[in-house]
Short mmCIF file of C-alpha atoms in Angstrom, two decimals:
data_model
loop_
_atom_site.label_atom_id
_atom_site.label_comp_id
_atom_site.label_asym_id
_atom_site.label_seq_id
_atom_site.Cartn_x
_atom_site.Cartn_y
_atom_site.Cartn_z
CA UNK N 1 1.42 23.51 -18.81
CA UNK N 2 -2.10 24.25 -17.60
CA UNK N 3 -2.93 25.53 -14.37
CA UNK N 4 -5.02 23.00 -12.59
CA UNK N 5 -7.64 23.57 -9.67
CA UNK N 6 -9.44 21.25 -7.82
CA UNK N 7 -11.18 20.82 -4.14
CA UNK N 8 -9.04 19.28 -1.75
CA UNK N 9 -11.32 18.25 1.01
CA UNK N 10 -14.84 16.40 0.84
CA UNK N 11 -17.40 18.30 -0.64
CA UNK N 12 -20.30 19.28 1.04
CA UNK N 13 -20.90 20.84 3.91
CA UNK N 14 -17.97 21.54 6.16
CA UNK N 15 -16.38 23.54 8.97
CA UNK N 16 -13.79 24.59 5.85
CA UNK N 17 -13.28 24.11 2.21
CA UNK N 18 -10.13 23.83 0.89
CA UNK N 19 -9.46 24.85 -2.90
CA UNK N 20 -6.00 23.67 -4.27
CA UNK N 21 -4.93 25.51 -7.22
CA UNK N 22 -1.35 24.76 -9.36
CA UNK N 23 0.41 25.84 -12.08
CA UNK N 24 2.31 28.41 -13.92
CA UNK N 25 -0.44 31.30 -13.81
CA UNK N 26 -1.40 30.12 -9.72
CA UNK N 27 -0.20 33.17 -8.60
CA UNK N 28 -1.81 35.41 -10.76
CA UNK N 29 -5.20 33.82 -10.91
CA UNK N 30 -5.17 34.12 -7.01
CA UNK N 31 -4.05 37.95 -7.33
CA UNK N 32 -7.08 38.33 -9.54
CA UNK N 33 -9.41 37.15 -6.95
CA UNK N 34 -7.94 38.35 -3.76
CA UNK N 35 -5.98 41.41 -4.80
CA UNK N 36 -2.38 41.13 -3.03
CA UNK N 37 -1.43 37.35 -2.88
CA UNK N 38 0.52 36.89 0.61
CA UNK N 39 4.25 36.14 0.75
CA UNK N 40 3.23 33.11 2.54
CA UNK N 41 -0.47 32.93 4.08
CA UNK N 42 -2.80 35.80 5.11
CA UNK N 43 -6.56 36.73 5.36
CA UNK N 44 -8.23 38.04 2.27
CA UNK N 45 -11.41 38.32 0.15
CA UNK N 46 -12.19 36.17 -2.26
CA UNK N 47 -14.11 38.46 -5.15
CA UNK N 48 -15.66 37.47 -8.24
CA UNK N 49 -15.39 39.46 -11.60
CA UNK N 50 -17.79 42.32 -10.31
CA UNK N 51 -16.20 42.68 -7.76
CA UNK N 52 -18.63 41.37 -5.03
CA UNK N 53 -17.01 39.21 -2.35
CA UNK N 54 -17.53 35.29 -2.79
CA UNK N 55 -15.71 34.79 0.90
CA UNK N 56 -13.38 35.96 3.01
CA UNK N 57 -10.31 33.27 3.75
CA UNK N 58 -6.90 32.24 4.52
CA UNK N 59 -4.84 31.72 1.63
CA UNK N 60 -1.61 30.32 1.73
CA UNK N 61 1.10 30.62 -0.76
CA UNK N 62 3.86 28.31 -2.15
CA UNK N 63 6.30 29.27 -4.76
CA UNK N 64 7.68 26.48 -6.79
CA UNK N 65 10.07 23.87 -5.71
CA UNK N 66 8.18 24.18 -2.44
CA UNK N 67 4.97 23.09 -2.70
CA UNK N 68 3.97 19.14 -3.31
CA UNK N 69 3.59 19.35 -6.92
CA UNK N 70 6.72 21.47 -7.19
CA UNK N 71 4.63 24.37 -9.04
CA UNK N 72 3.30 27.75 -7.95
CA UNK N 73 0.58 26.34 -5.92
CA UNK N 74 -2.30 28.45 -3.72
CA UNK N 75 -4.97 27.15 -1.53
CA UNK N 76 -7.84 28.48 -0.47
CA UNK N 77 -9.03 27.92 2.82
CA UNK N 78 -13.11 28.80 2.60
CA UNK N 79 -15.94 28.64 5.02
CA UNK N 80 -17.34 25.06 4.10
CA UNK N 81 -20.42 26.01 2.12
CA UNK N 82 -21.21 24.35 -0.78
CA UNK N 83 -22.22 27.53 -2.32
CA UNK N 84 -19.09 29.08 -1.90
CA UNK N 85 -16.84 26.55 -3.45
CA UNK N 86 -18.93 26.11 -6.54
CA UNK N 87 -19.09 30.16 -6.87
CA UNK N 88 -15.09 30.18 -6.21
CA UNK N 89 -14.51 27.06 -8.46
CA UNK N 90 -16.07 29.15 -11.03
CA UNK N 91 -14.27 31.75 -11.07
CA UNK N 92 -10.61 29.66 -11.08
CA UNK N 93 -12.41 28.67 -14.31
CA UNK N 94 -13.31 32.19 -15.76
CA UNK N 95 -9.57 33.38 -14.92
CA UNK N 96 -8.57 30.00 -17.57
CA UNK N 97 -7.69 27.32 -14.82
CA UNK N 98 -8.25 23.65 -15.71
CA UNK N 99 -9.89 21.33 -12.87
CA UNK N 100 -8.00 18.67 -12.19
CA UNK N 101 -7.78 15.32 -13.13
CA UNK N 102 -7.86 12.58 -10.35
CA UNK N 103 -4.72 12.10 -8.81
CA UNK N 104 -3.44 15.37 -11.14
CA UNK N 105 -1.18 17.08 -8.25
CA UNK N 106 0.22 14.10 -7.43
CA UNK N 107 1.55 13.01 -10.63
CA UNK N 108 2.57 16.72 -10.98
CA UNK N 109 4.67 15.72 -8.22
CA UNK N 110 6.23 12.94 -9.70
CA UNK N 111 7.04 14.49 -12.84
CA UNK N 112 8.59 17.49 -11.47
CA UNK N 113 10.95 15.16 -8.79
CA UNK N 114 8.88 15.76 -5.47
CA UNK N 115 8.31 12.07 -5.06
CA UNK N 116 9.18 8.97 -6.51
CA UNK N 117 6.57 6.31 -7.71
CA UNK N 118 7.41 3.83 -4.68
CA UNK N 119 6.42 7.23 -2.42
CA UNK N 120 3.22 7.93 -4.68
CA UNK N 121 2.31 4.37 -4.11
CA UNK N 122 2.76 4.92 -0.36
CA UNK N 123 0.74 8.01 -0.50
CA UNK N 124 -2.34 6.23 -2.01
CA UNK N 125 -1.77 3.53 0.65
CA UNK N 126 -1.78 6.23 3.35
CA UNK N 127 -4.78 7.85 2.10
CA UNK N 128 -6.58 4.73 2.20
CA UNK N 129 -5.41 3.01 5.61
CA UNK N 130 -7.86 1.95 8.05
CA UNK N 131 -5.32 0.63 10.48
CA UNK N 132 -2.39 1.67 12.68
CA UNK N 133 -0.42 -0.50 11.06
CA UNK N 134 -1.07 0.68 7.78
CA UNK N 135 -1.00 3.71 8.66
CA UNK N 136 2.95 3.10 9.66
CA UNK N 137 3.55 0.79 6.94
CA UNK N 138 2.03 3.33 4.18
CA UNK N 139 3.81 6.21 6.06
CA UNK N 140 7.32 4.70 6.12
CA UNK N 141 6.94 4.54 1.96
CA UNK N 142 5.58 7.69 1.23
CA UNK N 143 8.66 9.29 3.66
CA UNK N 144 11.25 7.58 1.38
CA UNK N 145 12.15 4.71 3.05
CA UNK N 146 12.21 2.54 0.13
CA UNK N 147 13.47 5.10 -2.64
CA UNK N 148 16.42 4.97 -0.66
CA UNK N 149 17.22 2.04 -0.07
CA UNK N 150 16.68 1.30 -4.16
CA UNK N 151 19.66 4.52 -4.14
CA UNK N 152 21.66 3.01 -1.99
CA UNK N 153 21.65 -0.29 -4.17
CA UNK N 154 21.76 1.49 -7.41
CA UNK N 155 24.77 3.66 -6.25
CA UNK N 156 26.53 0.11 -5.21
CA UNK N 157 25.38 -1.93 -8.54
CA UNK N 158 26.69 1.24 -10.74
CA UNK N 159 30.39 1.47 -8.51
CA UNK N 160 30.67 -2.48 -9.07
CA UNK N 161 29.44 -1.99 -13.45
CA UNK N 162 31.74 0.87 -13.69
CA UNK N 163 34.38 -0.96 -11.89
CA UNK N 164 33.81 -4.17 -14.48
CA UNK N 165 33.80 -1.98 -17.09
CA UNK N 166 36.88 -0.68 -16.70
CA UNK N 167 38.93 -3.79 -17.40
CA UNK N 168 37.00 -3.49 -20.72
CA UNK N 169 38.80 -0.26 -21.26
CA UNK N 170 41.77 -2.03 -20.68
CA UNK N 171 41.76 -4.73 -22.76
CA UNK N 172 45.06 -4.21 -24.17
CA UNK N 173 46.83 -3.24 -20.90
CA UNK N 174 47.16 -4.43 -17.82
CA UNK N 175 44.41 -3.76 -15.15
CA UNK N 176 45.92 -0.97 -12.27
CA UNK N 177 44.27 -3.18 -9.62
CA UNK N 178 42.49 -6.45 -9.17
CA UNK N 179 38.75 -5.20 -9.11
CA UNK N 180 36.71 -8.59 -8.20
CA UNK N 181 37.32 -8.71 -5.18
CA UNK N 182 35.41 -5.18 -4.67
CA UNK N 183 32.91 -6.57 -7.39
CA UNK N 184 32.64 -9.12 -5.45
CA UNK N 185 31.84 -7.14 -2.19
CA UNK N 186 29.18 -5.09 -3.01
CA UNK N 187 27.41 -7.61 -5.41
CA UNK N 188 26.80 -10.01 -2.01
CA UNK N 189 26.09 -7.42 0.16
CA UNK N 190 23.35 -5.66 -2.08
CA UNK N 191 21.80 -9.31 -3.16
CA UNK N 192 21.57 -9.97 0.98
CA UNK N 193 19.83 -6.46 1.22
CA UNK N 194 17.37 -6.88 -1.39
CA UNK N 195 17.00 -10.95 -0.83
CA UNK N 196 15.55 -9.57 3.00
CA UNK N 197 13.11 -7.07 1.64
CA UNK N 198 11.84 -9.85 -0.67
CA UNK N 199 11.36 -12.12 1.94
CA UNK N 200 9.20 -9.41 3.54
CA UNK N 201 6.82 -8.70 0.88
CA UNK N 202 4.25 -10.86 1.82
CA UNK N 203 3.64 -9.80 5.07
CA UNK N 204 4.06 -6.51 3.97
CA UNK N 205 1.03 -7.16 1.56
CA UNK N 206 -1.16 -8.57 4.03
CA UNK N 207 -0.49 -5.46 6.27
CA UNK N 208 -1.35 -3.64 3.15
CA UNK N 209 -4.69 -6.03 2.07
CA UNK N 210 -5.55 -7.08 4.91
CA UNK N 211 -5.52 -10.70 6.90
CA UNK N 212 -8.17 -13.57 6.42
CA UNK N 213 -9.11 -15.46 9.68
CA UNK N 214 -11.90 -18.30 8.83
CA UNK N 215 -13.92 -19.74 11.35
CA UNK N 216 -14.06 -23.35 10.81
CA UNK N 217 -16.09 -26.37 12.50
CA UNK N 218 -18.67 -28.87 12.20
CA UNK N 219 -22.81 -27.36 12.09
CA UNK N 220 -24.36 -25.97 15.38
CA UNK N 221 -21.47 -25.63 16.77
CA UNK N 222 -21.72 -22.19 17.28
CA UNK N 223 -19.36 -20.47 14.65
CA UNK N 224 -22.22 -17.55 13.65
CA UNK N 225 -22.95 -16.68 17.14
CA UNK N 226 -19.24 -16.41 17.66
CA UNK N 227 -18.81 -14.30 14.32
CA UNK N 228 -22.03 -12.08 15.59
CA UNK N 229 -20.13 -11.43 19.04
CA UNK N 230 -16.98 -10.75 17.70
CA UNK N 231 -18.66 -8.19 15.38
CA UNK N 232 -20.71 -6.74 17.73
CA UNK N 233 -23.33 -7.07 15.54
CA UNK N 234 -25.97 -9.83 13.80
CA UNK N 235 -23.94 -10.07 10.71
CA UNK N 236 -24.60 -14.12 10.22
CA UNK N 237 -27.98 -16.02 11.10
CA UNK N 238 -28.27 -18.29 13.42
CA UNK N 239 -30.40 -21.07 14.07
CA UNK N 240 -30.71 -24.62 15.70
CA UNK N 241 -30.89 -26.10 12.13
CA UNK N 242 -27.78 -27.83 10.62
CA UNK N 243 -26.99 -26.24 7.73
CA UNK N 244 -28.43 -22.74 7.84
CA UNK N 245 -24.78 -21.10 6.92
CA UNK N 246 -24.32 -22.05 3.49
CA UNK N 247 -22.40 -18.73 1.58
CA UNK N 248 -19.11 -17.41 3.36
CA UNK N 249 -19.82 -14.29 5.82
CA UNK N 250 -17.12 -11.76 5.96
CA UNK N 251 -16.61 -8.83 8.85
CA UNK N 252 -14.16 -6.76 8.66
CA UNK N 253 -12.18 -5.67 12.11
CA UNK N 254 -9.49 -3.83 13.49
CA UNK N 255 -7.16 -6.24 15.78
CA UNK N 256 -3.86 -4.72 17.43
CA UNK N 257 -3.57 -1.92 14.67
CA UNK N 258 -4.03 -5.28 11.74
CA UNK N 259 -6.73 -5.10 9.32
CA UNK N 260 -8.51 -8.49 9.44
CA UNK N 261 -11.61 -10.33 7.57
CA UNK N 262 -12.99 -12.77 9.59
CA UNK N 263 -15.15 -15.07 7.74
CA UNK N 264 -17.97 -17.27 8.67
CA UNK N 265 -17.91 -20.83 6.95
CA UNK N 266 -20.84 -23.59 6.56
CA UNK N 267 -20.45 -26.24 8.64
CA UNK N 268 -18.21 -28.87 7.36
CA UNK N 269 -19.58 -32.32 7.20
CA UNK N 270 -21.11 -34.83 4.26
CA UNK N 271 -24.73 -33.73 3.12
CA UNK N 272 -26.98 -34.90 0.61
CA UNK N 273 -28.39 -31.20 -0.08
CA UNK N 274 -26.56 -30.02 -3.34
CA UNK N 275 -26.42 -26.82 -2.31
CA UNK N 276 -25.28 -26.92 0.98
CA UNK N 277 -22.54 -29.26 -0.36
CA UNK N 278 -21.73 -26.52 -2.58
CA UNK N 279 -21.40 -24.64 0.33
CA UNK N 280 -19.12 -26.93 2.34
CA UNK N 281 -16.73 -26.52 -0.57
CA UNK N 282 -16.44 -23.32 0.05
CA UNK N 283 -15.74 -23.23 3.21
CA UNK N 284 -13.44 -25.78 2.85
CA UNK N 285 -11.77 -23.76 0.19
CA UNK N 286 -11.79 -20.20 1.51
CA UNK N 287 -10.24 -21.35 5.28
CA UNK N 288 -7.13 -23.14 3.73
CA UNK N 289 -6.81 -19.95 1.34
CA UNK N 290 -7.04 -17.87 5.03
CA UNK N 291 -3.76 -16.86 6.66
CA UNK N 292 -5.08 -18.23 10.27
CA UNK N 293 -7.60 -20.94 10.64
CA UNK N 294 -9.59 -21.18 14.04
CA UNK N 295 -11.35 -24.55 14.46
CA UNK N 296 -14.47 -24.27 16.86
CA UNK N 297 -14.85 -27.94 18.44
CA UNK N 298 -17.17 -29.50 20.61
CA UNK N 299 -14.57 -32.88 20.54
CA UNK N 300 -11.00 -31.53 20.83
CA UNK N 301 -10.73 -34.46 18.28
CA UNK N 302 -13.19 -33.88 15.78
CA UNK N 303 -11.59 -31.50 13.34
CA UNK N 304 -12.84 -31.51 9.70
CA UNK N 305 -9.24 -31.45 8.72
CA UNK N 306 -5.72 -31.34 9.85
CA UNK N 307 -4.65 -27.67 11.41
CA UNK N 308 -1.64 -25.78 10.46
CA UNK N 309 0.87 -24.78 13.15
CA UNK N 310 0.02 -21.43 13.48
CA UNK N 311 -4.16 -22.49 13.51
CA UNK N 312 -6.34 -21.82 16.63
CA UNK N 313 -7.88 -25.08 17.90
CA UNK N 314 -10.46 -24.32 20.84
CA UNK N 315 -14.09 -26.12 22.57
CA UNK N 316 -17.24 -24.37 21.60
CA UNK N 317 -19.98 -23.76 24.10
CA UNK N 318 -18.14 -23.54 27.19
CA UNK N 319 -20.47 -20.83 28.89
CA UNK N 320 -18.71 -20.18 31.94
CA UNK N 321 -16.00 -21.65 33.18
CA UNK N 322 -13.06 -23.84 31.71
CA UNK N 323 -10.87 -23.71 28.90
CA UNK N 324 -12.96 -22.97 25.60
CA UNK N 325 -14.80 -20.28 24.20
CA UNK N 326 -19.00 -19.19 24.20
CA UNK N 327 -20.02 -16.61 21.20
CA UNK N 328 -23.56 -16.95 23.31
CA UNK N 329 -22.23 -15.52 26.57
CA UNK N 330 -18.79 -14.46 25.55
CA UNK N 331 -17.00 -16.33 27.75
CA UNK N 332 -13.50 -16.71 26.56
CA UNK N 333 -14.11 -14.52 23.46
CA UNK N 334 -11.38 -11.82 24.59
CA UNK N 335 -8.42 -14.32 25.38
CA UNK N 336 -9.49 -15.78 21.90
CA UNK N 337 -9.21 -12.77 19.92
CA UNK N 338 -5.97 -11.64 21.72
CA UNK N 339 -4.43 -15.50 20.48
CA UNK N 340 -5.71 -13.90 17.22
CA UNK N 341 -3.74 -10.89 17.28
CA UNK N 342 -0.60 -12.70 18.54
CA UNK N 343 -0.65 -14.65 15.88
CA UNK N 344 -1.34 -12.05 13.26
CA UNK N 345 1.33 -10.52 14.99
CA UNK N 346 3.91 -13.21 14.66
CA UNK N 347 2.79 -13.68 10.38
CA UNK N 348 3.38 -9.97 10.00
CA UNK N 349 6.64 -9.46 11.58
CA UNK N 350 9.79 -8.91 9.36
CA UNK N 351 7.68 -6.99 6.71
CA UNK N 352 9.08 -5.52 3.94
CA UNK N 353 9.03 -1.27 3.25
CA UNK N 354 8.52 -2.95 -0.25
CA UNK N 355 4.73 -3.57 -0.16
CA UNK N 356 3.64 -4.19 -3.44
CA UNK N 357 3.61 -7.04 -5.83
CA UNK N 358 5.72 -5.03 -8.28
CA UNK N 359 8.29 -4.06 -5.96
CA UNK N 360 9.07 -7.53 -5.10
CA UNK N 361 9.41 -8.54 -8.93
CA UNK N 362 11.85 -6.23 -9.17
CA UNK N 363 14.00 -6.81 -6.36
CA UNK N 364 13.93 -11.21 -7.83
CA UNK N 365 14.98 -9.83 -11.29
CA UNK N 366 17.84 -7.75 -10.01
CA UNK N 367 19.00 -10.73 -7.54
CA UNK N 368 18.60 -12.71 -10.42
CA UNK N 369 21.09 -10.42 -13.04
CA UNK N 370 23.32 -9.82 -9.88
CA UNK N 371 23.52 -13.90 -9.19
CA UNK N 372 23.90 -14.39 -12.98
CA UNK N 373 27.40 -11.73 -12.85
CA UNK N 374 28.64 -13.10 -9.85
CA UNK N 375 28.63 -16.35 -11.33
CA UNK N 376 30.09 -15.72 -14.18
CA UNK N 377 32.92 -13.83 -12.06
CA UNK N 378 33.53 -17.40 -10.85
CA UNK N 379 33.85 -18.98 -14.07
CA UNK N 380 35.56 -16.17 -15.34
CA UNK N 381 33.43 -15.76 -18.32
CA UNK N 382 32.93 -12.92 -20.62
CA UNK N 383 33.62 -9.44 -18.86
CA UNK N 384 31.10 -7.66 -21.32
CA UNK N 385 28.58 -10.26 -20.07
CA UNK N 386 29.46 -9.26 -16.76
CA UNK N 387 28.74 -5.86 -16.90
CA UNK N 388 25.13 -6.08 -18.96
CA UNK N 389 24.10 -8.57 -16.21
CA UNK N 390 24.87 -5.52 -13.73
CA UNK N 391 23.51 -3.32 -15.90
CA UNK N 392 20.01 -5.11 -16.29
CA UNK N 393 20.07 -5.32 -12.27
CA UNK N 394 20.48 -1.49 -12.20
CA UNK N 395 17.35 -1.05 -14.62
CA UNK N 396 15.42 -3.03 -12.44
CA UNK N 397 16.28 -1.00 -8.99
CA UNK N 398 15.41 2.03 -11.04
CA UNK N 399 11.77 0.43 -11.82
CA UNK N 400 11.16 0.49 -7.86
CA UNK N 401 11.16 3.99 -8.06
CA UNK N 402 9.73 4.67 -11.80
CA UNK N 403 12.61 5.97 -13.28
CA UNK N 404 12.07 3.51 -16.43
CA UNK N 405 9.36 1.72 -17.61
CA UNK N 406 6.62 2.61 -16.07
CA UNK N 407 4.40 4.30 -18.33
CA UNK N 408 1.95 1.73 -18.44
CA UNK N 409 1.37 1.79 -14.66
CA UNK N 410 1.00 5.30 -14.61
CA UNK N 411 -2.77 5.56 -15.12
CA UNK N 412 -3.67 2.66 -12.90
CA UNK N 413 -1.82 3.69 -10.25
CA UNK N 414 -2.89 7.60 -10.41
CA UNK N 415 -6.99 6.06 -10.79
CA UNK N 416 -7.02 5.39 -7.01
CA UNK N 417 -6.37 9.34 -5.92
CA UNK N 418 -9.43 11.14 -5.68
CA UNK N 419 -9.89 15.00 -7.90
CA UNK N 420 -8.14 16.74 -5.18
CA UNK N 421 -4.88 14.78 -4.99
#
C-alpha cells in the first residue's frame, strides 16, 4: 500500500496550509522531515534533505484505526505560502510518498471500515452544500444515520431468513415452534420502515439539488423586474417591448436554509415570431417541470394555464398599497418570497436520510423481495422460495451501504472529492 500525500486546504495563498499525508511509512516520512514525530501534535521544523528548514509547524499525529482513512496519517499545518507547500510537497515525494488521487483518503476510508458508502456520499454532499438545510441533510448521512438504519433492517431481514430457514433444516421433523408468526412480524415492520424513507426521497433530493420556482405570466407584466429585485441584481432585461424575454433566466438563492432556482420565463401568449414562439414553449415547459409555479397577473383571471394547489397566484404592478406585488418598487416582494419559503417548506417536509436516487432503488427492490416472501407465507408456497426472496432483500439493504455491488459506482462517486479528500 503506498503512502499517499496530498494538500488538504485550497492552494494558494493562505493564513495556513495544511499537508495530509497517509499510509504505512506516514510516520517515518514525517520523522525524516521533522526529527521526533509527536505522540499526538507539537511544534516542529519542517527540513529538507540538507538539512535547511522549509517551515516551522504544528504537526499532528494519528496512529491507525484513528485517523479518517484508518492509516498512520500526519498533517502538516504550514504557514500558507505557496512556496512552502510546493518545497514540502517535494520532499513527501523524495522520501517515496505518492500524491493522492482525488477523493484517495476517502476511499481509504471506506476500504479500511471508517465509513460506509451511504456516509461517503453524505460527505461529498456536505462538502458541497450551500444551504442550511443541506448542510443538515448532508450532515445527518455522513454521521450514520442511514447506515444504521440499513443495520437495523438487515439484522431484522437476516433473524426472519434464518428463522425460515430453519424449517428447511427440519424437513423431516417437526418444527420446535411455529416461526411465521415472528416472520411475519419483522417482515411488516421493516417494509413500513423502509416504505417511509422511500416516500421521502424526493424531497430529500430536492433538498439535495435544489428547488425550481418559475415565474410565469403574460408579457410586460413585470416578471424580469420582479426576478431582478428578488436577485438583487440586473440578471434579466427589461423593457416596454412584448417579447423581449425569450430564453429561460435562472438565479440561484438561498430561501429559509432551501436552495432554490428561480427562473424567468417569456411571456406566455400566441405570437407570430418563430422564435419567440419557441420561446413560449419553453416557458411553458420548464414552469410545469418547476416544483412551485408563481403566476404574476394583472387580471386575477387571466392565467396562461390552470395552477396547481401548491402554485402562487398574485396581481403585478401594485406599487403601493393593496394586495399584489411590484418588482419596480418592491412592494409586496418580502410577503411574496416568505409564501415562497412556506411552501418550499411544506414540499420538503418528511424527507428521507436516504437522499439519493440509488438509495431509493434499493429500498423498492427490498420491499419488493420482502412483499414477494410475505406473500408467499400466505399461500404457503415453497419455504426455499421464501427464504431467497429474504435473502435478495438482504443484498439489497447491503447495497445502501456498499457492501456488494458497487464497484462500478466507485469511481463516479469518488470523481466529485477534490486531491485532498
Amino acid at each position: 500500500m503506498d503512502t499517499i500525500y496530498a494538500l488538504a486546504t485550497a492552494p494558494g495563498r493562505a493564513g495556513v496550509s495544511v499537508l495530509r499525508l497517509s499510509g504505512p511509512q506516514a510516520f517515518d516520512i514525517a520523522g525524516l522531515m521533522v526529527g521526533n514525530v509527536p505522540e499526538s501534535r507539537g511544534l516542529r521544523k519542517v527540513r529538507d534533505a540538507a538539512g535547511d528548514v522549509l517551515d516551522r509547524g504544528l504537526i499532528l499525529r494519528f496512529p491507525e484505526n484513528r485517523s479518517f482513512t484508518g492509516e498512520e496519517v500526519i498533517e502538516f499545518h504550514l504557514h500558507g505560502s505557496v512556496a512552502i507547500t510546493k518545497a514540502v510537497s517535494q520532499r513527501l515525494a523524495d522520501l517515496g510518498a505518492r500524491l493522492a488521487e482525488a477523493g484517495e483518503f476517502t476511499r481509504r476510508a471506506l476500504d479500511n471500515g471508517q465509513l460506509d458508502l451511504a456516509q461517503v456520499e453524505g460527505l461529498a454532499d456536505l462538502i458541497d452544500a450551500e444551504t442550511e438545510a443541506q448542510r443538515k441533510q448532508a450532515m445527518a448521512v455522513f454521521s450514520g444515520v442511514l447506515g444504521e438504519l440499513a443495520e437495523t433492517w438487515r439484522k431484522d431481514l437476516i433473524r426472519a431468513a434464518a428463522l425460515v430457514e430453519a424449517t428447511i433444516d427440519f424437513v423431516d421433523e417437526d418444527v420446535p415452534v411455529d416461526v411465521y408468526p415472528e416472520v411475519g412480524t419483522l417482515l411488516a415492520q421493516t417494509k413500513a420502515k423502509m416504505a417511509e424513507q422511500v416516500n421521502g426521497v424526493s424531497a430529500a433530493e430536492r433538498i439535495r439539488n435544489g428547488f425550481e420556482v418559475a415565474i410565469i405570466g403574460r408579457p410586460n407584466v413585470g416578471k424580469s423586474t420582479l426576478l431582478n429585485r428578488l436577485a438583487g441584481r440586473a440578471a434579466a432585461i427589461t423593457s416596454e417591448i412584448a417579447g423581449t424575454t425569450r430564453d429561460v433566466i435562472e438565479v440561484r438563492m438561498d430561501l429559509g436554509g432551501l436552495p432554490v432556482t428561480l427562473l424567468d420565463t417569456a411571456g406566455v401568449r400566441d405570437t407570430d415570431d418563430f422564435v419567440e414562439a419557441l420561446g413560449v414553449t419553453l416557458a411553458i415547459d420548464r414552469a410545469r417541470s418547476a416544483d412551485l409555479r408563481v403566476f404574476l397577473v394583472e387580471d386575477i383571471t387571466d392565467l396562461p394555464f390552470e395552477p396547481e394547489n401548491h402554485d402562487i397566484v398574485v396581481k403585478a404592478k401594485v406599487d403601493d398599497v393593496g394586495e399584489g406585488v411590484s418588482g419596480l418598487t418592491g412592494h409586496g416582494v418580502d410577503k411574496l418570497v416568505q409564501n415562497i419559503t412556506d411552501r418550499l417548506a411544506r414540499l420538503s417536509a418528511g424527507a428521507s436520510v436516504a437522499i439519493r436516487d440509488r438509495h431509493r432503488q434499493a429500498m423498492e427492490t427490498a420491499v419488493r423481495h420482502i412483499t414477494d416472501a410475505e406473500e408467499m407465507i400466505e399461500r404457503g408456497g415453497p419455504t426455499d422460495l421464501i427464504a431467497d426472496d429474504l435473502r435478495f432483500s438482504i443484498r439489497a439493504v447491503d447495497m445502501i451501504v456498499g457492501r456488494v455491488d458497487v464497484e462500478d459506482l466507485l469511481d463516479e462517486i469518488f470523481r466529485s472529492f477534490c486531491i485532498g479528500k
